[in-house]
Short mmCIF file of C-alpha atoms and ligand atoms in Angstrom, two decimals:
data_model
loop_
_atom_site.label_atom_id
_atom_site.label_comp_id
_atom_site.label_asym_id
_atom_site.label_seq_id
_atom_site.Cartn_x
_atom_site.Cartn_y
_atom_site.Cartn_z
CA UNK A 299 -14.35 -6.35 -22.18
CA UNK A 300 -17.19 -8.47 -23.42
CA UNK A 301 -18.89 -10.05 -20.71
CA UNK A 302 -19.50 -13.21 -22.59
CA UNK A 303 -16.49 -15.37 -21.62
CA UNK A 304 -14.25 -17.07 -24.16
CA UNK A 305 -13.62 -20.47 -22.67
CA UNK A 306 -10.77 -22.42 -23.66
CA UNK A 307 -11.25 -25.47 -25.89
CA UNK A 308 -9.18 -27.51 -23.29
CA UNK A 309 -11.41 -30.31 -21.71
CA UNK A 310 -11.81 -30.33 -17.99
CA UNK A 311 -12.90 -33.39 -16.05
CA UNK A 312 -16.53 -33.44 -14.83
CA UNK A 313 -16.96 -32.39 -11.23
CA UNK A 314 -17.47 -29.32 -9.09
CA UNK A 315 -15.79 -26.02 -9.90
CA UNK A 316 -13.11 -24.77 -7.61
CA UNK A 317 -11.82 -21.29 -7.25
CA UNK A 318 -8.43 -19.75 -6.69
CA UNK A 319 -8.61 -16.00 -5.78
CA UNK A 320 -5.66 -13.54 -6.20
CA UNK A 321 -6.04 -10.79 -3.43
CA UNK A 322 -4.36 -7.54 -4.54
CA UNK A 323 -6.18 -6.06 -7.46
CA UNK A 324 -9.00 -8.75 -7.31
CA UNK A 325 -10.57 -8.62 -3.71
CA UNK A 326 -8.81 -5.47 -2.44
CA UNK A 327 -6.92 -2.45 -3.44
CA UNK A 328 -4.60 -1.57 -0.52
CA UNK A 329 -6.86 -0.91 2.39
CA UNK A 330 -10.16 -1.01 0.49
CA UNK A 331 -12.07 -4.16 -0.04
CA UNK A 332 -13.89 -4.15 -3.66
CA UNK A 333 -17.64 -4.37 -3.51
CA UNK A 334 -17.52 -6.91 -6.19
CA UNK A 335 -15.54 -9.22 -3.91
CA UNK A 336 -18.43 -9.32 -1.35
CA UNK A 337 -20.70 -10.26 -4.22
CA UNK A 338 -18.46 -12.96 -5.28
CA UNK A 339 -18.57 -14.50 -1.84
CA UNK A 340 -22.35 -14.38 -1.71
CA UNK A 341 -22.42 -16.29 -4.83
CA UNK A 342 -20.12 -18.92 -3.58
CA UNK A 343 -21.62 -19.49 -0.15
CA UNK A 344 -24.69 -21.19 1.23
CA UNK A 345 -27.05 -19.07 3.36
CA UNK A 346 -25.46 -20.50 6.44
CA UNK A 347 -22.33 -18.94 5.24
CA UNK A 348 -20.41 -22.17 4.33
CA UNK A 349 -18.59 -22.38 1.20
CA UNK A 350 -20.34 -24.30 -1.60
CA UNK A 351 -17.05 -25.20 -3.56
CA UNK A 352 -13.46 -25.38 -2.77
CA UNK A 353 -11.72 -22.12 -2.66
CA UNK A 354 -8.16 -20.98 -2.05
CA UNK A 355 -6.64 -17.55 -1.74
CA UNK A 356 -3.30 -17.37 -3.77
CA UNK A 357 -1.25 -14.12 -3.25
CA UNK A 358 2.25 -12.92 -4.03
CA UNK A 359 2.00 -11.10 -0.95
CA UNK A 360 2.92 -12.19 2.67
CA UNK A 361 4.53 -11.04 5.57
CA UNK A 362 2.17 -12.64 8.16
CA UNK A 363 1.40 -16.37 8.94
CA UNK A 364 -1.40 -18.07 6.90
CA UNK A 365 -3.69 -18.18 9.85
CA UNK A 366 -3.42 -14.39 10.38
CA UNK A 367 -4.13 -13.80 6.62
CA UNK A 368 -7.21 -16.05 6.82
CA UNK A 369 -8.43 -13.97 9.80
CA UNK A 370 -8.05 -10.75 7.73
CA UNK A 371 -9.79 -12.34 4.87
CA UNK A 372 -12.52 -13.47 7.06
CA UNK A 373 -13.08 -9.94 8.36
CA UNK A 374 -12.85 -8.34 4.93
CA UNK A 375 -15.12 -10.78 3.10
CA UNK A 376 -17.59 -11.60 5.98
CA UNK A 377 -17.04 -15.33 5.51
CA UNK A 378 -15.01 -17.93 7.42
CA UNK A 379 -11.65 -18.43 5.84
CA UNK A 380 -9.43 -21.12 7.16
CA UNK A 381 -5.59 -21.07 7.16
CA UNK A 382 -5.52 -23.94 4.86
CA UNK A 383 -7.31 -22.04 2.26
CA UNK A 384 -4.49 -19.37 2.16
CA UNK A 385 -1.19 -19.50 0.07
CA UNK A 386 1.22 -16.67 0.64
CA UNK A 387 4.24 -15.99 -1.46
CA UNK A 388 6.37 -17.71 1.04
CA UNK A 389 4.09 -20.54 1.98
CA UNK A 390 5.59 -23.16 -0.54
CA UNK A 391 8.91 -22.22 1.15
CA UNK A 392 7.92 -24.53 3.93
CA UNK A 393 9.18 -27.34 1.63
CA UNK A 394 12.84 -26.16 2.00
CA UNK A 395 12.64 -26.40 5.85
CA UNK A 396 13.96 -30.05 6.10
CA UNK A 397 17.11 -29.00 4.49
CA UNK A 398 17.48 -25.65 5.98
CA UNK A 399 16.04 -26.15 9.50
CA UNK A 400 19.57 -26.01 11.17
CA UNK A 401 21.38 -23.88 8.74
CA UNK A 402 22.03 -20.11 9.12
CA UNK A 403 19.55 -18.56 6.89
CA UNK A 404 19.07 -14.91 6.17
CA UNK A 405 15.57 -13.43 5.61
CA UNK A 406 14.56 -10.35 3.97
CA UNK A 407 11.08 -8.61 3.79
CA UNK A 408 8.56 -6.46 5.45
CA UNK A 409 6.10 -7.67 8.04
CA UNK A 410 6.69 -10.56 10.53
CA UNK A 411 8.78 -12.76 8.24
CA UNK A 412 11.20 -13.57 10.92
CA UNK A 413 8.64 -15.27 13.09
CA UNK A 414 6.88 -16.87 10.01
CA UNK A 415 10.18 -18.48 9.22
CA UNK A 416 10.57 -19.69 12.72
CA UNK A 417 7.16 -21.05 12.58
CA UNK A 418 7.81 -23.03 9.52
CA UNK A 419 10.92 -24.72 11.48
CA UNK A 420 13.81 -22.62 10.70
CA UNK A 421 15.91 -22.61 13.70
CA UNK A 422 18.75 -20.32 12.88
CA UNK A 423 17.33 -17.44 10.88
CA UNK A 424 18.38 -13.82 10.78
CA UNK A 425 16.48 -10.89 9.48
CA UNK A 426 18.37 -8.21 7.36
CA UNK A 427 17.28 -5.63 9.89
CA UNK A 428 19.10 -7.69 12.72
CA UNK A 429 22.23 -7.96 10.62
CA UNK A 430 22.11 -4.23 9.74
CA UNK A 431 21.56 -3.10 13.21
CA UNK A 432 24.52 -5.31 14.23
CA UNK A 433 27.00 -3.40 11.93
CA UNK A 434 25.34 -0.07 11.13
CA UNK A 435 28.59 0.85 9.10
CA UNK A 436 27.59 -1.92 6.52
CA UNK A 437 24.52 0.02 5.69
CA UNK A 438 25.22 3.79 6.24
CA UNK A 439 22.16 5.06 4.75
CA UNK A 440 19.78 2.98 6.62
CA UNK A 441 18.41 3.81 10.14
CA UNK A 442 17.73 1.36 12.93
CA UNK A 443 15.22 2.28 15.57
CA UNK A 444 16.13 0.85 19.05
CA UNK A 445 15.29 -2.87 19.23
CA UNK A 446 12.57 -2.23 21.86
CA UNK A 447 10.83 0.46 19.49
CA UNK A 448 11.37 -2.03 16.73
CA UNK A 449 9.54 -4.68 18.59
CA UNK A 450 6.92 -2.27 19.79
CA UNK A 451 6.10 -1.30 16.31
CA UNK A 452 5.54 -5.01 15.43
CA UNK A 453 9.10 -5.06 13.85
CA UNK A 454 9.62 -8.55 13.31
CA UNK A 455 13.30 -8.59 13.49
CA UNK A 456 13.92 -8.16 17.07
CA UNK A 457 16.57 -10.44 17.98
CA UNK A 458 15.09 -10.89 21.43
CA UNK A 459 11.44 -11.83 20.43
CA UNK A 460 11.25 -15.43 20.88
CA UNK A 461 14.82 -16.02 19.35
CA UNK A 462 16.00 -19.45 19.74
CA UNK A 463 18.79 -19.74 22.19
CA UNK A 464 22.01 -19.18 20.37
CA UNK A 465 23.82 -22.61 19.99
CA UNK A 466 26.44 -22.93 22.55
CA UNK A 467 28.63 -24.14 19.84
CA UNK A 468 28.49 -21.11 17.76
CA UNK A 469 31.37 -18.88 18.92
CA UNK A 470 30.55 -14.96 18.89
CA UNK A 471 31.03 -13.59 15.59
CA UNK A 472 34.43 -12.09 14.99
CA UNK A 473 34.83 -8.65 13.91
CA UNK A 474 34.30 -8.70 10.25
CA UNK A 475 37.66 -7.11 9.56
CA UNK A 476 38.94 -3.59 9.31
CA UNK A 477 36.74 -0.79 8.32
CA UNK A 478 37.12 -0.16 4.63
CA UNK A 479 39.98 2.30 4.40
CA UNK A 480 39.48 5.56 2.33
CA UNK A 481 42.60 4.64 0.60
CA UNK A 482 40.71 3.34 -2.46
CA UNK A 483 40.00 -0.27 -3.34
CA UNK A 484 42.26 -2.57 -4.96
CA UNK A 485 40.71 -4.75 -7.63
CA UNK A 486 39.93 -8.26 -6.86
CA UNK A 487 41.40 -9.34 -10.02
CA UNK A 488 37.92 -10.25 -11.45
CA UNK A 489 38.05 -8.39 -14.81
CA UNK A 490 35.59 -5.51 -15.03
CA UNK A 491 34.65 -6.15 -11.54
CA UNK A 492 33.95 -3.14 -9.19
CA UNK A 493 34.29 -5.36 -6.27
CA UNK A 494 36.83 -3.63 -4.26
CA UNK A 495 38.68 -5.55 -1.67
CA UNK A 496 39.58 -3.06 0.89
CA UNK A 497 43.21 -3.76 1.98
CA UNK A 498 45.10 -1.91 4.60
CA UNK A 499 44.54 -1.76 8.38
CA UNK A 500 41.20 -0.75 9.80
CA UNK A 501 40.80 2.97 10.04
CA UNK A 502 38.77 5.13 12.35
CA UNK A 503 35.42 5.47 10.94
CA UNK A 504 33.50 8.81 11.47
CA UNK A 505 31.86 7.16 14.55
CA UNK A 506 34.81 5.47 16.10
CA UNK A 507 36.41 2.21 15.55
CA UNK A 508 34.51 -0.44 13.12
CA UNK A 509 32.54 -2.33 15.76
CA UNK A 510 32.76 -6.24 16.07
CA UNK A 511 29.46 -7.82 15.09
CA UNK A 512 27.32 -8.47 18.07
CA UNK A 513 27.07 -12.10 18.83
CA UNK A 514 23.76 -12.92 17.00
CA UNK A 515 24.67 -16.51 17.57
CA UNK A 516 23.04 -17.59 14.40
CA UNK A 517 25.69 -17.42 11.90
CA UNK A 518 29.57 -17.38 12.36
CA UNK A 519 32.47 -17.34 9.98
CA UNK A 520 32.77 -21.04 10.56
CA UNK A 521 28.98 -21.64 9.68
CA UNK A 522 28.32 -18.68 7.35
CA UNK A 523 24.94 -17.68 5.95
CA UNK A 524 24.39 -19.93 2.86
CA UNK A 525 20.86 -19.25 2.16
CA UNK A 526 18.97 -16.01 1.70
CA UNK A 527 15.06 -16.08 1.36
CA UNK A 528 13.35 -12.87 0.45
CA UNK A 529 9.95 -13.60 1.86
CA UNK A 530 8.23 -10.45 1.06
CA UNK A 531 8.84 -6.94 -0.54
CA UNK A 532 11.56 -5.56 1.72
CA UNK A 533 10.95 -2.47 3.71
CA UNK A 534 14.42 -1.11 2.93
CA UNK A 535 15.69 -1.84 -0.55
CA UNK A 536 18.95 -0.28 -0.13
CA UNK A 537 19.75 -2.27 2.91
CA UNK A 538 18.74 -5.54 1.81
CA UNK A 539 20.31 -5.22 -1.55
CA UNK A 540 23.53 -4.21 0.02
CA UNK A 541 23.49 -7.00 2.54
CA UNK A 542 22.34 -9.72 0.15
CA UNK A 543 25.26 -8.88 -2.30
CA UNK A 544 27.53 -8.90 0.72
CA UNK A 545 26.37 -12.53 1.53
CA UNK A 546 26.57 -13.47 -2.17
CA UNK A 547 30.02 -11.85 -2.66
CA UNK A 548 31.41 -13.31 0.81
CA UNK A 549 32.16 -9.59 1.65
CA UNK A 550 29.80 -9.16 4.55
CA UNK A 551 29.02 -10.30 8.18
CA UNK A 552 29.01 -13.91 8.98
CA UNK A 553 29.95 -15.00 5.53
CA UNK A 554 32.93 -16.84 4.27
CA UNK A 555 34.93 -15.00 1.72
CA UNK A 556 34.18 -16.16 -1.78
CA UNK A 557 37.98 -17.37 -2.01
CA UNK A 558 37.46 -19.18 1.06
CA UNK A 559 34.02 -20.72 0.18
CA UNK A 560 35.65 -22.11 -3.14
CA UNK A 561 38.64 -23.31 -1.29
CA UNK A 562 36.60 -25.09 1.25
CA UNK A 563 34.31 -26.60 -1.52
CA UNK A 564 31.31 -24.99 0.28
CA UNK A 565 28.18 -24.93 -2.02
CA UNK A 566 27.42 -21.41 -3.41
CA UNK A 567 24.97 -19.21 -1.50
CA UNK A 568 21.36 -19.84 -2.36
CA UNK A 569 19.13 -16.84 -3.12
CA UNK A 570 15.28 -17.29 -3.12
CA UNK A 571 12.79 -14.73 -4.05
CA UNK A 572 9.20 -15.29 -3.19
CA UNK A 573 7.51 -13.32 -5.74
CA UNK A 574 8.61 -12.28 -9.19
CA UNK A 575 5.93 -9.37 -9.64
CA UNK A 576 7.45 -6.41 -11.37
CA UNK A 577 4.19 -4.44 -10.61
CA UNK A 578 1.32 -4.84 -8.56
CA UNK A 579 -2.01 -2.76 -7.75
CA UNK A 580 -2.63 -1.13 -4.55
CA UNK A 581 -5.05 1.91 -4.03
CA UNK A 582 -2.71 4.36 -5.95
CA UNK A 583 -4.24 4.61 -9.56
CA UNK A 584 -0.93 3.39 -11.21
CA UNK A 585 0.74 0.03 -10.48
CA UNK A 586 3.59 0.03 -8.07
CA UNK A 587 6.91 -1.90 -8.10
CA UNK A 588 6.84 -5.23 -6.44
CA UNK A 589 9.26 -7.66 -5.35
CA UNK A 590 10.27 -8.67 -9.02
CA UNK A 591 11.59 -4.96 -9.16
CA UNK A 592 13.79 -5.59 -6.10
CA UNK A 593 14.96 -8.69 -7.37
CA UNK A 594 16.05 -6.95 -10.60
CA UNK A 595 17.74 -4.22 -8.90
CA UNK A 596 19.82 -6.71 -6.54
CA UNK A 597 20.81 -8.99 -9.35
CA UNK A 598 21.72 -6.00 -11.52
CA UNK A 599 23.91 -4.49 -8.70
CA UNK A 600 25.36 -8.10 -8.10
CA UNK A 601 26.25 -8.27 -11.95
CA UNK A 602 27.92 -4.69 -11.60
CA UNK A 603 30.00 -5.83 -8.61
CA UNK A 604 31.26 -9.11 -10.47
CA UNK A 605 31.73 -8.12 -13.96
CA UNK A 606 28.35 -9.29 -15.25
CA UNK A 607 28.00 -12.61 -13.24
CA UNK A 608 24.72 -13.82 -11.98
CA UNK A 609 24.70 -15.80 -8.63
CA UNK A 610 24.94 -19.48 -8.96
CA UNK A 611 21.65 -20.41 -7.37
CA UNK A 612 18.75 -18.06 -7.70
CA UNK A 613 15.41 -19.32 -7.49
CA UNK A 614 11.79 -17.61 -7.90
CA UNK A 615 8.81 -18.94 -6.10
CA UNK A 616 5.39 -17.02 -6.36
CA UNK A 617 2.88 -16.96 -9.21
CA UNK A 618 3.41 -17.78 -12.13
CA UNK A 619 5.91 -20.34 -11.01
CA UNK A 620 4.59 -23.88 -10.30
CA UNK A 621 5.07 -24.24 -6.58
CA UNK A 622 1.79 -22.38 -5.42
CA UNK A 623 -0.41 -24.00 -8.09
CA UNK A 624 0.56 -27.49 -7.00
CA UNK A 625 0.09 -26.65 -3.25
CA UNK A 626 -3.34 -25.03 -4.26
CA UNK A 627 -4.29 -28.49 -5.95
CA UNK A 628 -3.65 -30.39 -2.90
CA UNK A 629 -5.56 -27.86 -0.63
CA UNK A 630 -8.53 -27.78 -2.88
CA UNK A 631 -8.78 -31.58 -3.17
CA UNK A 632 -8.71 -31.75 0.70
CA UNK A 633 -11.59 -29.27 0.66
CA UNK A 634 -13.63 -31.06 -1.94
CA UNK A 635 -13.27 -34.14 0.13
CA UNK A 636 -14.33 -32.26 3.25
CA UNK A 637 -17.45 -30.94 1.31
CA UNK A 638 -18.17 -34.24 0.19
CA UNK A 639 -17.84 -33.19 -3.45
CA UNK A 640 -15.29 -35.67 -4.48
CA UNK A 641 -15.46 -39.48 -4.60
CA UNK A 642 -13.62 -40.52 -1.45
CA UNK A 643 -11.27 -42.86 -3.48
CA UNK A 644 -9.62 -39.68 -5.05
CA UNK A 645 -6.30 -39.84 -3.24
CA UNK A 646 -4.77 -36.34 -2.17
CA UNK A 647 -2.05 -35.15 -4.34
CA UNK A 648 1.17 -36.60 -2.97
CA UNK A 649 3.26 -34.24 -4.93
CA UNK A 650 5.65 -32.02 -2.98
CA UNK A 651 5.01 -28.29 -2.43
CA UNK A 652 7.82 -27.54 -4.64
CA UNK A 653 5.73 -27.61 -7.83
CA UNK A 654 5.88 -31.28 -8.81
CA UNK A 655 2.61 -33.24 -9.39
CA UNK A 656 2.29 -36.67 -7.91
CA UNK A 657 4.35 -39.51 -9.02
CA UNK A 658 1.62 -40.47 -11.55
CA UNK A 659 2.61 -37.19 -13.20
CA UNK A 660 -0.93 -36.57 -14.67
CA UNK A 661 -2.90 -36.55 -11.39
CA UNK A 662 -6.51 -36.41 -11.96
CA UNK A 663 -8.10 -33.35 -10.30
CA UNK A 664 -11.84 -33.82 -10.14
CA UNK A 665 -12.92 -30.37 -10.97
CA UNK A 666 -14.67 -29.01 -13.80
CA UNK A 667 -12.09 -26.20 -13.71
CA UNK A 668 -9.90 -24.41 -11.21
CA UNK A 669 -10.95 -20.79 -11.98
CA UNK A 670 -7.94 -18.84 -11.13
CA UNK A 671 -9.04 -15.13 -10.77
CA UNK A 672 -6.39 -12.65 -11.06
CA UNK A 673 -5.41 -9.08 -12.20
CA UNK A 674 -1.86 -9.51 -13.27
CA UNK A 675 -1.27 -11.18 -16.72
CA UNK A 676 2.26 -11.73 -16.10
CA UNK A 677 1.63 -13.64 -12.82
CA UNK A 678 -1.94 -14.88 -12.65
CA UNK A 679 -2.74 -15.39 -16.30
CA UNK A 680 0.68 -16.92 -17.22
CA UNK A 681 0.65 -19.04 -14.06
CA UNK A 682 -2.74 -20.74 -14.50
CA UNK A 683 -2.07 -21.38 -18.11
CA UNK A 684 1.25 -22.86 -17.28
CA UNK A 685 -0.33 -25.04 -14.62
CA UNK A 686 -2.46 -26.65 -17.26
CA UNK A 687 -5.91 -28.29 -17.20
CA UNK A 688 -8.13 -28.18 -15.00
CA UNK A 689 -6.79 -24.63 -14.27
CA UNK A 690 -8.67 -21.90 -16.17
CA UNK A 691 -7.15 -18.23 -16.16
CA UNK A 692 -9.63 -15.53 -15.51
CA UNK A 693 -8.53 -11.88 -15.88
CA UNK A 694 -10.10 -9.03 -14.29
CA UNK A 695 -9.59 -5.40 -14.87
CA UNK A 696 -9.74 -4.15 -11.26
CA UNK A 697 -6.06 -4.21 -10.56
CA UNK A 698 -2.68 -4.45 -12.58
CA UNK A 699 -4.23 -5.05 -16.02
CA UNK A 700 -5.34 -1.67 -17.33
CA UNK A 701 -5.55 -2.61 -20.95
CA UNK A 702 -3.39 -4.10 -23.68
CA UNK A 703 0.23 -3.00 -23.31
CA UNK A 704 3.91 -4.36 -23.05
CA UNK A 705 3.10 -6.42 -19.95
CA UNK A 706 -0.23 -7.74 -21.10
CA UNK A 707 -1.06 -11.36 -21.71
CA UNK A 708 -4.81 -10.58 -21.99
CA UNK A 709 -5.10 -12.33 -25.24
CA UNK A 710 -3.98 -15.64 -23.53
CA UNK A 711 -6.38 -15.31 -20.77
CA UNK A 712 -9.15 -18.19 -21.00
CA UNK A 713 -11.73 -15.78 -19.53
CA UNK A 714 -11.57 -12.01 -19.57
CA UNK A 715 -14.22 -10.17 -17.38
CA UNK A 716 -14.48 -6.89 -15.56
CA UNK A 717 -14.37 -7.97 -11.94
CA UNK A 718 -14.33 -10.96 -9.46
CA UNK A 719 -18.11 -11.14 -9.27
CA UNK A 720 -18.50 -11.55 -13.11
CA UNK A 721 -15.56 -14.09 -12.97
CA UNK A 722 -17.61 -16.34 -10.35
CA UNK A 723 -20.77 -15.75 -12.56
CA UNK A 724 -18.97 -16.92 -15.74
CA UNK A 725 -17.34 -19.92 -13.95
CA UNK A 726 -20.66 -21.12 -12.45
CA UNK A 727 -22.26 -20.64 -15.79
CA UNK A 728 -19.55 -22.73 -17.47
CA UNK A 729 -19.64 -25.60 -14.83
O1 LIG B 1055 3.25 -7.74 -2.97
C1 LIG B 1055 2.00 -8.31 -3.26
C2 LIG B 1055 1.83 -8.10 -4.83
O2 LIG B 1055 3.12 -8.54 -5.34
C3 LIG B 1055 0.93 -8.84 -5.62
O3 LIG B 1055 0.01 -9.57 -4.63
O4 LIG B 1055 -2.25 -10.62 -4.20
O5 LIG B 1055 -1.80 -9.57 -6.36
O6 LIG B 1055 -0.69 -11.74 -5.81
P1 LIG B 1055 -1.24 -10.40 -5.36
MG1 LIG B 1056 -3.07 -9.32 -7.89
#
């Protein structure tokens, strides 16, 4: 890389610089904090440790609440980071809560996503681990530690941990039907489909009769799961791909069969992924599959099951999609006002977190640039470029980007430098 940045010709309004730092591959690699990250923080803070400019941390990772990630970042970087400086892959999903608060929602993902979803206001949320544990025969290749062990290991899906009281109106879940007989599948009639509808009476499975689903009190045949939120990379791709496909095809627990759904006029199940990353960078020397790889696998399996169909409603959050960038703009603006760096009359962005700018459309963001420092061309470079001025994409080579190749957008990065400290230097020089 040349250390001389190549600035875009796009004009940026005058004003202070602001920064949006990616985390994996920019500040850390797995469990290791990159030394350049500490140098970058030194450049961006006053001697008393306060931030000189507005700064947010935008990651396609998650699995904890924003306050916990802020605490981790504070410990890693030796500077105080507040919760409203942190945008996780699932943070913009808070925008979905008014619509989903009382609906049975299935969540997938490692970490504490069940409690994160509850903290956002979802009242009837079920984790795939709970669903799988309630009906082990549905995912025979997965294992389910005892609930108390799960809870002890911080497993987030303990149905007893702060679970909201099951709604009295929700009847216990009926048995989901006879165990698939070994008599072979009969076609569902969908041409080319491999979706076998198991007919025939229930048969003794190896471990006894097919157990009825325990009352999880959160979803019923009458009020089936109608939204699936993949909030972080799952810890059991097989289990979650299987259960998500069950929900999408109406062949699983607490779901209405596809036919019944169509007959009832119920809307199709919505599937939301929080992160499209095919690859990401941890401490291993080669990039690793991310949630985008899981999405690809799950959607490919759904297509195989349904003769090539794609679920009716699939939405992707996470960089490069607009939701985190619009939310970042609002958070940076609030910080600029707190730091006294922005004329008070600049109104906060009124746009929702779902990715739309305020009603005026061309909201003025009083920054000389929002320097988005990232390591993944397909997420961080593309996202900042698509977000438009004053966003400035800055690519570093301490993570996913390891040189030109099929996944590389380096030629569209506005700035290409070696690491995050050089990125801050270049941004300060430009501002
Ligand atoms: O799972 C996290 C990974 O997909 C990328 O994280 O911080 O580089 O956006 P980040
Ligand atoms: Mg990254």
